[in-house]
Amino acid sequence: MLDRRMAVAKALALQSGAMLREAYAGDKVITHKGRIDLLTNFDLQSEGLLVEGIREAFPDDAVVAEEAHFDSDQAAYWLIDPIDGTTNFAHGLPDFTICIAYMQEEQPQLGVIYNPARGELFSAMRGGGAYRNDRPIKVSQQSELEQSLLSAGYPYNPGTVDFDLFGAWQRIFYRSQGIRHVGCASLTQAWVAAGTLDAYWEEGFRPWDFAAGILLVQEAGGAISRIDGSPDIFREPCSLLASNGLLHDELLELLNSDGSHADGMRQRR
Ligand code: LIP
């Protein structure tokens, strides 16, 4: 059944992706969900297409999607972000994805992340490895922070963040090769899974931006934890450090060296 769900998820991501590839550089109707949290008419169109497609293929499945669809209280459900990286999309930047996960007992079992502008289709099933365009991917083998290219995300509401966002950025920036802000959480995690980036952290996000990416990083051999080192990533405010594993402890130390998250445990694959 998970295989069938994967086939449907990939087909729907490609279908929505074809529409978004045509649309991202053109005109859109843009409204605001928050001061800097945007919504375009294409988020709604993509969500409609994905939700309809899933309901047609699996009429009994529950669906939770970013913009409008919330079947609640289910042990298993689809978790969808119709456009992750909406701000990039709204400005005509190519770094956005369609992001689909299937969750069971709050753990992603399947993840699909599709960046139509670059033609990168990432996928993972629990226990089955991680793939880009159906070819296996692995996290990097980089163990030197000095040689590492990293990424950090910034939430729409920095007030919800529980650690010293820019202090951590500064501490790590001076010790690494650089910190990119991609502006699309799922794509950033997919690039950690593929070994393009060595690690990524963000706090204050929503589960649909991260569920598929977490599975990809785990299946590609990486490590994940909250920024304080503890395992429950989806506890509000959601918090994630995703890395190749080799840099995880050093980054945890630098992220927490202002003392705000001293008591965490670690979760490894
Ligand atoms: C956004 C991200 C962005 C992240 C934000 C937000 P949206 O998702 O992918 O990179 O920093 O926290 O979650 O709203 O574009 O789907």
Short mmCIF file of C-alpha atoms and ligand atoms in Angstrom, two decimals:
data_model
loop_
_atom_site.label_atom_id
_atom_site.label_comp_id
_atom_site.label_asym_id
_atom_site.label_seq_id
_atom_site.Cartn_x
_atom_site.Cartn_y
_atom_site.Cartn_z
CA MET A 1 0.00 0.00 0.00
CA LEU A 2 2.88 2.41 0.76
CA ASP A 3 4.27 1.70 -2.73
CA ARG A 4 0.97 2.74 -4.27
CA ARG A 5 0.85 5.84 -2.12
CA MET A 6 4.40 6.69 -3.29
CA ALA A 7 3.42 6.31 -6.96
CA VAL A 8 0.40 8.57 -6.49
CA ALA A 9 2.39 11.16 -4.50
CA LYS A 10 5.08 11.36 -7.19
CA ALA A 11 2.53 11.62 -10.02
CA LEU A 12 0.63 14.41 -8.23
CA ALA A 13 3.83 16.31 -7.38
CA LEU A 14 4.87 16.19 -11.04
CA GLN A 15 1.41 17.32 -12.15
CA SER A 16 1.29 20.27 -9.77
CA GLY A 17 4.95 20.99 -10.56
CA ALA A 18 4.21 21.37 -14.27
CA MET A 19 1.67 24.07 -13.42
CA LEU A 20 3.98 25.87 -10.95
CA ARG A 21 6.97 25.78 -13.33
CA GLU A 22 4.91 27.76 -15.83
CA ALA A 23 3.61 30.12 -13.14
CA TYR A 24 6.52 31.10 -10.88
CA ALA A 25 7.99 33.81 -13.08
CA GLY A 26 4.61 35.28 -14.04
CA ASP A 27 1.77 37.25 -12.45
CA LYS A 28 0.10 36.01 -9.28
CA VAL A 29 -2.57 37.10 -6.87
CA ILE A 30 -0.78 37.56 -3.54
CA THR A 31 -2.39 38.00 -0.13
CA HIS A 32 -0.94 37.99 3.40
CA LYS A 33 -1.51 35.35 6.11
CA GLY A 34 0.82 37.34 8.40
CA ARG A 35 3.13 40.35 8.09
CA ILE A 36 5.63 38.41 5.95
CA ASP A 37 3.70 35.14 5.46
CA LEU A 38 2.39 35.16 1.88
CA LEU A 39 -0.32 33.20 0.10
CA THR A 40 -0.67 33.08 -3.69
CA ASN A 41 -3.54 31.86 -5.83
CA PHE A 42 -1.20 29.03 -6.93
CA ASP A 43 -0.81 27.70 -3.36
CA LEU A 44 -4.58 27.15 -3.40
CA GLN A 45 -4.63 25.68 -6.91
CA SER A 46 -1.77 23.30 -6.11
CA GLU A 47 -3.42 22.24 -2.84
CA GLY A 48 -6.73 21.63 -4.62
CA LEU A 49 -5.04 19.44 -7.23
CA LEU A 50 -3.09 17.42 -4.64
CA VAL A 51 -5.96 16.91 -2.20
CA GLU A 52 -8.39 15.97 -4.97
CA GLY A 53 -5.88 13.49 -6.44
CA ILE A 54 -5.26 11.82 -3.06
CA ARG A 55 -8.98 11.62 -2.26
CA GLU A 56 -9.67 10.07 -5.66
CA ALA A 57 -6.94 7.43 -5.22
CA PHE A 58 -7.47 6.79 -1.48
CA PRO A 59 -11.00 7.89 -0.50
CA ASP A 60 -10.58 6.71 3.12
CA ASP A 61 -7.28 8.51 3.80
CA ALA A 62 -7.15 11.61 5.99
CA VAL A 63 -5.44 14.72 4.62
CA VAL A 64 -3.86 17.68 6.40
CA ALA A 65 -2.68 20.46 4.07
CA GLU A 66 -1.19 23.88 4.75
CA GLU A 67 -3.87 26.14 3.37
CA ALA A 68 -7.35 24.73 3.82
CA HIS A 69 -7.73 21.00 4.48
CA PHE A 70 -7.55 19.58 7.98
CA ASP A 71 -8.86 16.08 8.78
CA SER A 72 -7.95 15.91 12.44
CA ASP A 73 -7.48 13.17 15.07
CA GLN A 74 -6.24 10.50 12.69
CA ALA A 75 -3.34 8.15 13.48
CA ALA A 76 -2.39 8.09 9.79
CA TYR A 77 -2.73 11.00 7.38
CA TRP A 78 -1.23 12.77 4.39
CA LEU A 79 0.63 15.97 5.25
CA ILE A 80 0.90 18.38 2.35
CA ASP A 81 2.59 21.69 1.58
CA PRO A 82 1.27 22.72 -1.85
CA ILE A 83 4.11 25.25 -2.25
CA ASP A 84 6.98 25.22 0.22
CA GLY A 85 8.98 28.40 -0.25
CA THR A 86 5.96 30.54 -1.10
CA THR A 87 7.95 33.76 -0.64
CA ASN A 88 10.52 32.61 -3.23
CA PHE A 89 7.68 31.55 -5.55
CA ALA A 90 5.86 34.86 -5.11
CA HIS A 91 9.04 36.77 -6.06
CA GLY A 92 9.80 34.55 -9.06
CA LEU A 93 12.75 32.71 -7.46
CA PRO A 94 13.09 29.06 -8.50
CA ASP A 95 13.72 27.56 -5.03
CA PHE A 96 10.28 26.24 -4.07
CA THR A 97 8.82 22.74 -3.89
CA ILE A 98 5.70 20.65 -3.64
CA CYS A 99 6.08 18.69 -0.47
CA ILE A 100 4.08 15.53 0.40
CA ALA A 101 4.44 13.19 3.39
CA TYR A 102 2.41 10.26 4.68
CA MET A 103 2.41 10.14 8.49
CA GLN A 104 1.74 7.27 10.87
CA GLU A 105 1.86 7.72 14.65
CA GLU A 106 3.45 11.16 14.05
CA GLN A 107 6.35 9.69 12.05
CA PRO A 108 6.79 10.28 8.29
CA GLN A 109 6.61 6.95 6.41
CA LEU A 110 6.88 8.40 2.94
CA GLY A 111 8.18 11.71 1.64
CA VAL A 112 8.19 13.37 -1.77
CA ILE A 113 9.78 16.77 -2.44
CA TYR A 114 9.67 18.14 -5.98
CA ASN A 115 11.42 21.28 -7.18
CA PRO A 116 9.95 21.77 -10.67
CA ALA A 117 12.26 24.61 -11.67
CA ARG A 118 15.36 22.39 -11.34
CA GLY A 119 13.62 19.12 -12.16
CA GLU A 120 14.69 17.51 -8.87
CA LEU A 121 12.26 14.88 -7.56
CA PHE A 122 13.33 13.63 -4.13
CA SER A 123 11.67 10.64 -2.49
CA ALA A 124 12.04 8.34 0.50
CA MET A 125 10.13 5.53 2.18
CA ARG A 126 10.97 4.49 5.74
CA GLY A 127 13.59 1.74 5.58
CA GLY A 128 13.93 2.06 1.81
CA GLY A 129 16.66 4.70 1.30
CA ALA A 130 16.50 8.18 -0.19
CA TYR A 131 16.48 9.10 -3.88
CA ARG A 132 16.83 12.02 -6.30
CA ASN A 133 15.16 11.32 -9.63
CA ASP A 134 15.11 7.63 -8.60
CA ARG A 135 18.88 7.48 -7.99
CA PRO A 136 20.10 6.76 -4.43
CA ILE A 137 21.49 9.71 -2.46
CA LYS A 138 23.62 9.87 0.68
CA VAL A 139 24.59 12.64 3.12
CA SER A 140 28.11 14.09 2.82
CA GLN A 141 31.14 12.62 4.59
CA GLN A 142 32.39 16.06 5.66
CA SER A 143 33.58 16.10 9.28
CA GLU A 144 35.41 19.45 9.26
CA LEU A 145 33.22 22.44 10.06
CA GLU A 146 35.77 24.69 8.32
CA GLN A 147 35.02 22.84 5.05
CA SER A 148 31.25 22.70 5.51
CA LEU A 149 28.53 24.57 3.67
CA LEU A 150 25.53 24.99 5.95
CA SER A 151 22.05 26.47 5.86
CA ALA A 152 19.78 28.16 8.39
CA GLY A 153 16.08 28.97 8.10
CA TYR A 154 14.28 31.93 9.64
CA PRO A 155 10.65 31.62 10.72
CA TYR A 156 7.85 33.99 9.72
CA ASN A 157 7.38 34.91 13.33
CA PRO A 158 10.82 35.26 14.94
CA GLY A 159 9.03 35.97 18.23
CA THR A 160 8.14 32.26 18.53
CA VAL A 161 11.77 31.18 18.47
CA ASP A 162 13.26 29.83 21.62
CA PHE A 163 16.98 30.33 20.97
CA ASP A 164 19.42 33.04 19.95
CA LEU A 165 18.82 32.92 16.18
CA PHE A 166 21.43 35.41 15.01
CA GLY A 167 23.91 34.76 17.82
CA ALA A 168 24.04 31.12 16.69
CA TRP A 169 24.32 32.23 13.08
CA GLN A 170 27.31 34.41 13.94
CA ARG A 171 29.07 31.76 16.04
CA ILE A 172 28.74 29.18 13.26
CA PHE A 173 29.37 31.51 10.33
CA TYR A 174 32.91 32.27 11.50
CA ARG A 175 33.73 28.55 11.87
CA SER A 176 32.30 27.24 8.55
CA GLN A 177 32.57 27.82 4.80
CA GLY A 178 29.29 29.74 4.87
CA ILE A 179 25.59 29.70 5.74
CA ARG A 180 23.00 29.81 2.96
CA HIS A 181 19.39 30.84 3.46
CA VAL A 182 17.54 28.96 0.73
CA GLY A 183 14.06 30.08 1.85
CA CYS A 184 12.55 26.64 1.25
CA ALA A 185 12.86 24.26 4.19
CA SER A 186 12.05 21.05 2.31
CA LEU A 187 14.52 21.75 -0.51
CA THR A 188 17.24 22.62 1.99
CA GLN A 189 16.72 19.31 3.79
CA ALA A 190 16.73 17.45 0.47
CA TRP A 191 20.11 19.04 -0.31
CA VAL A 192 21.43 17.88 3.08
CA ALA A 193 20.17 14.39 2.23
CA ALA A 194 21.94 14.58 -1.15
CA GLY A 195 25.23 15.76 0.40
CA THR A 196 25.13 19.16 -1.35
CA LEU A 197 24.80 20.92 2.01
CA ASP A 198 26.29 19.49 5.21
CA ALA A 199 23.69 20.65 7.77
CA TYR A 200 20.59 22.79 8.27
CA TRP A 201 18.77 24.21 11.29
CA GLU A 202 15.54 26.09 11.85
CA GLU A 203 13.05 26.67 14.66
CA GLY A 204 9.43 27.84 14.58
CA PHE A 205 8.33 26.06 11.38
CA ARG A 206 5.16 24.04 10.70
CA PRO A 207 5.18 20.22 10.31
CA TRP A 208 4.22 20.19 6.59
CA ASP A 209 7.44 22.07 5.72
CA PHE A 210 9.63 19.43 7.37
CA ALA A 211 8.05 15.96 7.56
CA ALA A 212 9.18 14.72 4.13
CA GLY A 213 12.65 16.25 4.52
CA ILE A 214 13.25 14.66 7.90
CA LEU A 215 12.62 11.22 6.41
CA LEU A 216 14.92 11.98 3.46
CA VAL A 217 17.78 13.00 5.76
CA GLN A 218 17.31 9.92 7.96
CA GLU A 219 17.12 7.58 4.98
CA ALA A 220 20.22 9.17 3.44
CA GLY A 221 22.18 8.31 6.61
CA GLY A 222 22.01 11.70 8.35
CA ALA A 223 21.10 12.70 11.90
CA ILE A 224 18.21 14.80 13.16
CA SER A 225 17.30 16.33 16.50
CA ARG A 226 15.77 19.49 17.90
CA ILE A 227 18.16 22.41 18.20
CA ASP A 228 18.44 21.62 21.92
CA GLY A 229 19.45 18.05 21.00
CA SER A 230 16.21 16.37 22.12
CA PRO A 231 14.22 14.15 19.72
CA ASP A 232 10.63 15.51 19.54
CA ILE A 233 11.01 17.78 16.51
CA PHE A 234 7.29 18.49 16.07
CA ARG A 235 6.73 19.76 19.64
CA GLU A 236 5.80 23.48 19.39
CA PRO A 237 7.79 25.50 18.60
CA CYS A 238 8.97 22.89 16.08
CA SER A 239 12.77 22.75 15.99
CA LEU A 240 15.28 20.94 13.80
CA LEU A 241 18.98 20.39 13.29
CA ALA A 242 19.47 18.05 10.31
CA SER A 243 23.05 17.08 9.50
CA ASN A 244 25.28 14.50 7.90
CA GLY A 245 25.74 13.07 11.42
CA LEU A 246 29.46 13.81 11.57
CA LEU A 247 28.94 17.52 12.35
CA HIS A 248 25.94 17.09 14.60
CA ASP A 249 27.56 17.30 18.05
CA GLU A 250 29.79 20.25 17.16
CA LEU A 251 26.82 22.16 15.72
CA LEU A 252 24.64 21.37 18.75
CA GLU A 253 27.35 22.78 20.94
CA LEU A 254 27.68 25.97 18.89
CA LEU A 255 23.90 26.40 18.56
CA ASN A 256 23.51 26.09 22.31
CA SER A 257 26.65 27.74 23.58
CA ASP A 258 24.68 30.76 24.83
CA GLY A 259 23.30 28.25 27.38
CA SER A 260 19.62 28.45 26.37
CA HIS A 261 19.32 24.72 25.48
CA ALA A 262 21.74 22.96 27.76
CA ASP A 263 19.76 19.88 28.81
CA GLY A 264 18.89 18.08 25.55
CA MET A 265 19.21 14.42 24.67
CA ARG A 266 20.17 13.24 21.21
CA GLN A 267 18.36 11.19 18.64
CA ARG A 268 20.30 9.32 16.01
CA ARG A 269 19.14 7.03 13.30
C1 LIP B 1 8.31 28.32 4.73
C2 LIP B 1 9.63 27.65 4.47
C3 LIP B 1 10.76 28.60 4.79
C4 LIP B 1 10.80 28.55 6.26
C5 LIP B 1 9.51 29.05 6.87
C6 LIP B 1 8.26 28.48 6.23
P1 LIP B 1 6.04 28.08 3.26
O1 LIP B 1 7.21 27.55 4.25
O2 LIP B 1 9.92 26.69 3.72
O3 LIP B 1 12.00 28.18 4.29
O4 LIP B 1 11.89 29.30 6.73
O5 LIP B 1 9.55 28.74 8.25
O6 LIP B 1 7.86 27.34 6.85
O7 LIP B 1 5.20 29.02 4.07
O8 LIP B 1 6.67 28.76 2.13
O9 LIP B 1 5.31 26.87 2.88
#
